[in-house]
Short mmCIF file of C-alpha atoms in Angstrom, two decimals:
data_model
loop_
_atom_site.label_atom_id
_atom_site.label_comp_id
_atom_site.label_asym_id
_atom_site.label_seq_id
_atom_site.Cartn_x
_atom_site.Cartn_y
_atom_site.Cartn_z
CA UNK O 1 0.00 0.00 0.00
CA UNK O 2 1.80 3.12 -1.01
CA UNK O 3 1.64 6.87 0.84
CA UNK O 4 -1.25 8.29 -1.08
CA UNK O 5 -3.71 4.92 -1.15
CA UNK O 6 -2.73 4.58 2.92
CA UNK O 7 -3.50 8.81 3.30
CA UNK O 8 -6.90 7.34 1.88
CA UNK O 9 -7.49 4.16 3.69
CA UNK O 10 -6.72 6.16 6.98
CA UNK O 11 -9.43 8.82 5.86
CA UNK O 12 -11.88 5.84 5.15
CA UNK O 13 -11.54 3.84 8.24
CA UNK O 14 -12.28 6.61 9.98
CA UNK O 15 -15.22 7.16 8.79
CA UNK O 16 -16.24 3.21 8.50
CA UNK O 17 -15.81 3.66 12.49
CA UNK O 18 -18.08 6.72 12.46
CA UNK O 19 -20.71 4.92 10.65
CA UNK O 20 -20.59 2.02 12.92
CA UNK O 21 -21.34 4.38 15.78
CA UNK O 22 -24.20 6.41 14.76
CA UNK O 23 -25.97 2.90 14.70
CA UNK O 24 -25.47 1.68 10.58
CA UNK O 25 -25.98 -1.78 9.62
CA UNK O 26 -22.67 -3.17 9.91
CA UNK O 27 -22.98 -5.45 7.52
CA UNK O 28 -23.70 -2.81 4.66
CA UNK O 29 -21.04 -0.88 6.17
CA UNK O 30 -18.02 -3.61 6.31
CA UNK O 31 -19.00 -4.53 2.33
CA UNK O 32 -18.99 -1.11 1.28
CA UNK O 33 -15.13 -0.42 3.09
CA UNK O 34 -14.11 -3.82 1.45
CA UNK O 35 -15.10 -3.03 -1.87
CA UNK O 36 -12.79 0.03 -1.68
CA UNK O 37 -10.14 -2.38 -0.47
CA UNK O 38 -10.28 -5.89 -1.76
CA UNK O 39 -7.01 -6.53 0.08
CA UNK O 40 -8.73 -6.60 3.50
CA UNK O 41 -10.30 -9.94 2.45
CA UNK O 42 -9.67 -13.53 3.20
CA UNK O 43 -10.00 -14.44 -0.22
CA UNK O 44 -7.87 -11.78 -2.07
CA UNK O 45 -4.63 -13.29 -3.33
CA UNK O 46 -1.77 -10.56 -2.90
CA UNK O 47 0.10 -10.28 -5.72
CA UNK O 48 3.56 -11.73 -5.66
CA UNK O 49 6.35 -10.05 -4.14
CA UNK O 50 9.46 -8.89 -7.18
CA UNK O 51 13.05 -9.22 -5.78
CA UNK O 52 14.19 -6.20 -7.00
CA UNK O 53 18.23 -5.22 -6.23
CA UNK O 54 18.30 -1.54 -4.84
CA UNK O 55 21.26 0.68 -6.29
CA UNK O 56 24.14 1.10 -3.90
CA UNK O 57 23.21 -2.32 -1.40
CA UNK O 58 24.70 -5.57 -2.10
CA UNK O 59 23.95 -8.60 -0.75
CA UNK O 60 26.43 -9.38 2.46
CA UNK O 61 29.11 -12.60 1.59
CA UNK O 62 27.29 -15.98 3.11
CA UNK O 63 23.99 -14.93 2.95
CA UNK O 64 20.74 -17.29 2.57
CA UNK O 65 17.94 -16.43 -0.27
CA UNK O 66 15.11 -18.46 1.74
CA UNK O 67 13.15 -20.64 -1.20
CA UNK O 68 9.99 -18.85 -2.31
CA UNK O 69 6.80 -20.76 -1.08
CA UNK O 70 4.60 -21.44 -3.63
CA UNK O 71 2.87 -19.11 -5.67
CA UNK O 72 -0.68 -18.87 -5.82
CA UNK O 73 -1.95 -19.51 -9.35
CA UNK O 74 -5.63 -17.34 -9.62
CA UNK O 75 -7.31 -20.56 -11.02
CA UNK O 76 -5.97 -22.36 -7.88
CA UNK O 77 -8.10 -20.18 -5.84
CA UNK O 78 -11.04 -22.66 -3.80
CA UNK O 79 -14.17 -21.99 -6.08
CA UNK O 80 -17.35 -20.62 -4.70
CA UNK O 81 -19.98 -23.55 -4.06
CA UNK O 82 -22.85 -22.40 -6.54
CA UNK O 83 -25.41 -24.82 -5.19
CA UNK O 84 -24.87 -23.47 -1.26
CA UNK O 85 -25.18 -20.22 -3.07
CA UNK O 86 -28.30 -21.25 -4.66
CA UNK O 87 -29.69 -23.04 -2.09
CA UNK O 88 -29.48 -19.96 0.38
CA UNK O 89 -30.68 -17.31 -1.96
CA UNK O 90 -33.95 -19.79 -2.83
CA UNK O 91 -34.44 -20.59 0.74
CA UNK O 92 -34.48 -16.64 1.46
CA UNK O 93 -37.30 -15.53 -0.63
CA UNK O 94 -39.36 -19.19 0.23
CA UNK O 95 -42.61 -18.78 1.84
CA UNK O 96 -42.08 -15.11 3.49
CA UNK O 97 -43.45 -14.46 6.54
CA UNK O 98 -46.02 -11.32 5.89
CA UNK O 99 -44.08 -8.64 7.69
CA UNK O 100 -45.41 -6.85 11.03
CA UNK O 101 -45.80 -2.86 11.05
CA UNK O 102 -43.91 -2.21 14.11
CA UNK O 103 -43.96 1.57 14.03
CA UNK O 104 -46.44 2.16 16.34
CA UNK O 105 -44.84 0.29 19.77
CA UNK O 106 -45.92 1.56 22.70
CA UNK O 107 -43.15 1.52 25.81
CA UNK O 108 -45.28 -0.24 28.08
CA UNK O 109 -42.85 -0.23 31.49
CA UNK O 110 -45.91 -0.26 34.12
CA UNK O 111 -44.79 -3.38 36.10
CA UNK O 112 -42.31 -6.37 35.25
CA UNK O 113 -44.59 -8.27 33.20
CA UNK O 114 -45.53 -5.89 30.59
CA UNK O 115 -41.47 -4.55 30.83
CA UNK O 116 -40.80 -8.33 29.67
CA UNK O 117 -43.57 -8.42 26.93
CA UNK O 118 -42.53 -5.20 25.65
CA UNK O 119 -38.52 -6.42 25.27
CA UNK O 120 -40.15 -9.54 23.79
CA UNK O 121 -42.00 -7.07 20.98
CA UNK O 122 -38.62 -5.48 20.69
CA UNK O 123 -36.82 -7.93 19.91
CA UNK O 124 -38.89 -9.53 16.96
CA UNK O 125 -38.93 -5.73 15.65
CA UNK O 126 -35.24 -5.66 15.59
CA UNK O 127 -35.20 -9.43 13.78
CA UNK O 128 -37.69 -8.10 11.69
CA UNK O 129 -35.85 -5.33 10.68
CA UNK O 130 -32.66 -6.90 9.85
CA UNK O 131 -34.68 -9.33 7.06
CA UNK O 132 -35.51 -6.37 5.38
CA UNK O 133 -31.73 -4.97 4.58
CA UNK O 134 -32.30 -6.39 1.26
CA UNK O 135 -36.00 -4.33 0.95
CA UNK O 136 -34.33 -0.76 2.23
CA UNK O 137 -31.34 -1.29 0.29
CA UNK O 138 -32.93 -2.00 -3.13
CA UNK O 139 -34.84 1.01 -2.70
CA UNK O 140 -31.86 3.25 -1.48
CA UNK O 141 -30.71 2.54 -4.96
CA UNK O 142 -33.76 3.25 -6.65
CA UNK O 143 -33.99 6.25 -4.79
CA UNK O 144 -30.02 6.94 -6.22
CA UNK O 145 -30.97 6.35 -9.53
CA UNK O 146 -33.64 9.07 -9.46
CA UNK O 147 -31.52 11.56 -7.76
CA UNK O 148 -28.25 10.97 -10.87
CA UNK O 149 -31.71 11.49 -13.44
CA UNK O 150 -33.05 14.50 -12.28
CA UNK O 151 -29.92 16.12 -10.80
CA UNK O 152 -27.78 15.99 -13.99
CA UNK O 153 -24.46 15.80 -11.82
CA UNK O 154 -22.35 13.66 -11.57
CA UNK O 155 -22.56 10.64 -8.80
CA UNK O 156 -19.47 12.14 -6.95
CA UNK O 157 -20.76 15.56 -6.29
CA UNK O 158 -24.19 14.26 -5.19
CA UNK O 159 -22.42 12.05 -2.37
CA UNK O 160 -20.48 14.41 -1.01
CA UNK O 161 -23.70 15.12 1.21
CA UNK O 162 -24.31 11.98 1.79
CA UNK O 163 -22.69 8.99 4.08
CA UNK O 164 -22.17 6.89 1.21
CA UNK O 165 -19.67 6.10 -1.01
CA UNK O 166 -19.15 5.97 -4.65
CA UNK O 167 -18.95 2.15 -5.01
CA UNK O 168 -22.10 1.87 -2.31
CA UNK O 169 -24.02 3.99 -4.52
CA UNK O 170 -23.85 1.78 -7.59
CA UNK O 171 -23.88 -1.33 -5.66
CA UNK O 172 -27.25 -0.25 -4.38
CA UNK O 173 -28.70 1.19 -8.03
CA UNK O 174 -27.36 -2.68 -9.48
CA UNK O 175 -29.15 -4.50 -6.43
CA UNK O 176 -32.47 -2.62 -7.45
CA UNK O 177 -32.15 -2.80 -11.19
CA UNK O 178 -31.70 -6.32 -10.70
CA UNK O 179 -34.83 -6.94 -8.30
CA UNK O 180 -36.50 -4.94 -10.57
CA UNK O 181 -35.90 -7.93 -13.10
CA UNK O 182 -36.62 -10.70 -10.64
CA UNK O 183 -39.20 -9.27 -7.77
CA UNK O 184 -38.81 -11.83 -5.21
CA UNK O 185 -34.91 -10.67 -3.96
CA UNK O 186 -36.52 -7.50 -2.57
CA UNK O 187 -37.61 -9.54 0.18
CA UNK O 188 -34.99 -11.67 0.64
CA UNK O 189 -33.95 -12.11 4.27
CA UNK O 190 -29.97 -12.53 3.56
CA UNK O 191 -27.22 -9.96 4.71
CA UNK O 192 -26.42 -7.78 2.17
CA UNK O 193 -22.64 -8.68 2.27
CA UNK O 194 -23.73 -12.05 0.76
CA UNK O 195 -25.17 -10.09 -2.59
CA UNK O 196 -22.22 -8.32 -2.54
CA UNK O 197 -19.40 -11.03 -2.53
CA UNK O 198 -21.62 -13.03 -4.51
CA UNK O 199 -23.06 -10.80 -7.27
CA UNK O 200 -22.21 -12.49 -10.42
CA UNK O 201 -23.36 -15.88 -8.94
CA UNK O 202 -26.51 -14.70 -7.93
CA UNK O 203 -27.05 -12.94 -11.41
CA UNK O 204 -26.62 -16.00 -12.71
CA UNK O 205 -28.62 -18.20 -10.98
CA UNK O 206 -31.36 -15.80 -11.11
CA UNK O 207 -31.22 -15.88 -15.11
CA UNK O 208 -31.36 -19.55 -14.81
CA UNK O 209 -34.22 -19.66 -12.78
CA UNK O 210 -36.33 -16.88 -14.22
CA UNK O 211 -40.07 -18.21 -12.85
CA UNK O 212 -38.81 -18.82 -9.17
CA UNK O 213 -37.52 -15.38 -8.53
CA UNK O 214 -39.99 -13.67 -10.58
#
């Protein structure tokens, strides 16, 4: 990582931090910083060190050159499973529960009994609310795509008011042009890390199974 990308990753963290704070989805937030910096990520192969001889430093007399370790061929790499893939993202739009309008939850504290019913209400809003990342974010795109239409500026000036970044942005407007295509992975219950890391599986298998996601 040289000066200038590390100046950036330092300015980016910080704010990946910030958004974690004020309460973001952490999942949404953790894709978006690793898209900026595939590096960060288990399955990124780093490319392979050159042993390049500086000018002015020779090698001192008896020294060992330790034996490279392998080198990680790209089509070595342990292929995605496509059927776990397929399997999950069917199994997440499969008989949907019809989802609960929580807005209006009273805080019902009187005495222990409603204090426990009410954390119990809580709690199945919060679960609730985490199956519909996939919902929110598709329309966060479509929401995107409007503002680029009507603005007429470009995508970089219109998030500079905005917590997102430039890669979020057209992650989201590609999540919603593609439920847009195939309705049923709006309400799909999965993180949205797993659309992200698997986009061009899921794309696929979608196209493949046009009626069931439709």
């Amino acid at each position: 990582m040289d000066k200038e990308r590390f100046t950036h990753f330092r300015s980016e963290f910080v704010q990946f931090v910030e958004l974690i704070k004020k309460g973001n989805d952490i999942d949404a937030v953790l894709a978006n910083f690793l898209r900026g910096y595939p590096e960060l990520m288990a399955e990124f192969v780093l490319p392979d060190l050159v042993n390049v001889s500086m000018p002015g430093i020779a090698m001192e007399e008896g020294s060992v050159i330790e034996e490279e370790s392998p080198k990680v061929k790209k089509g070595n790499r342990k292929p995605k499973n496509m059927e776990d893939i397929m399997r999950r993202l069917m199994e997440s739009v499969k008989e949907q529960k019809t989802w609960k309008d929580y807005t209006d939850i009273k805080l019902n504290i009187a005495n222990e009994e409603t204090c426990l019913k009410t954390l119990k209400t809580l709690n199945e809003a919060e679960a609730d609310a985490r199956k519909r990342i996939i919902y929110f974010s598709c329309l966060k795109g479509q929401v995107f795509q409007r503002l680029r239409e009507i603005s007429g500026k470009k995508m970089s000036q219109l998030l500079k008011v905005t917590d997102y970044s430039q890669a979020h942005a057209y992650f989201l407007i590609k999540l919603h042009n593609l439920a847009l295509e195939y309705n049923k992975l709006m309400y799909s219950n999965l993180p949205l890390r797993f659309f992200s890391i698997n986009w061009q599986e899921i794309v696929s298998i979608c196209k493949s199974n046009e009626i069931y996601f439709k």
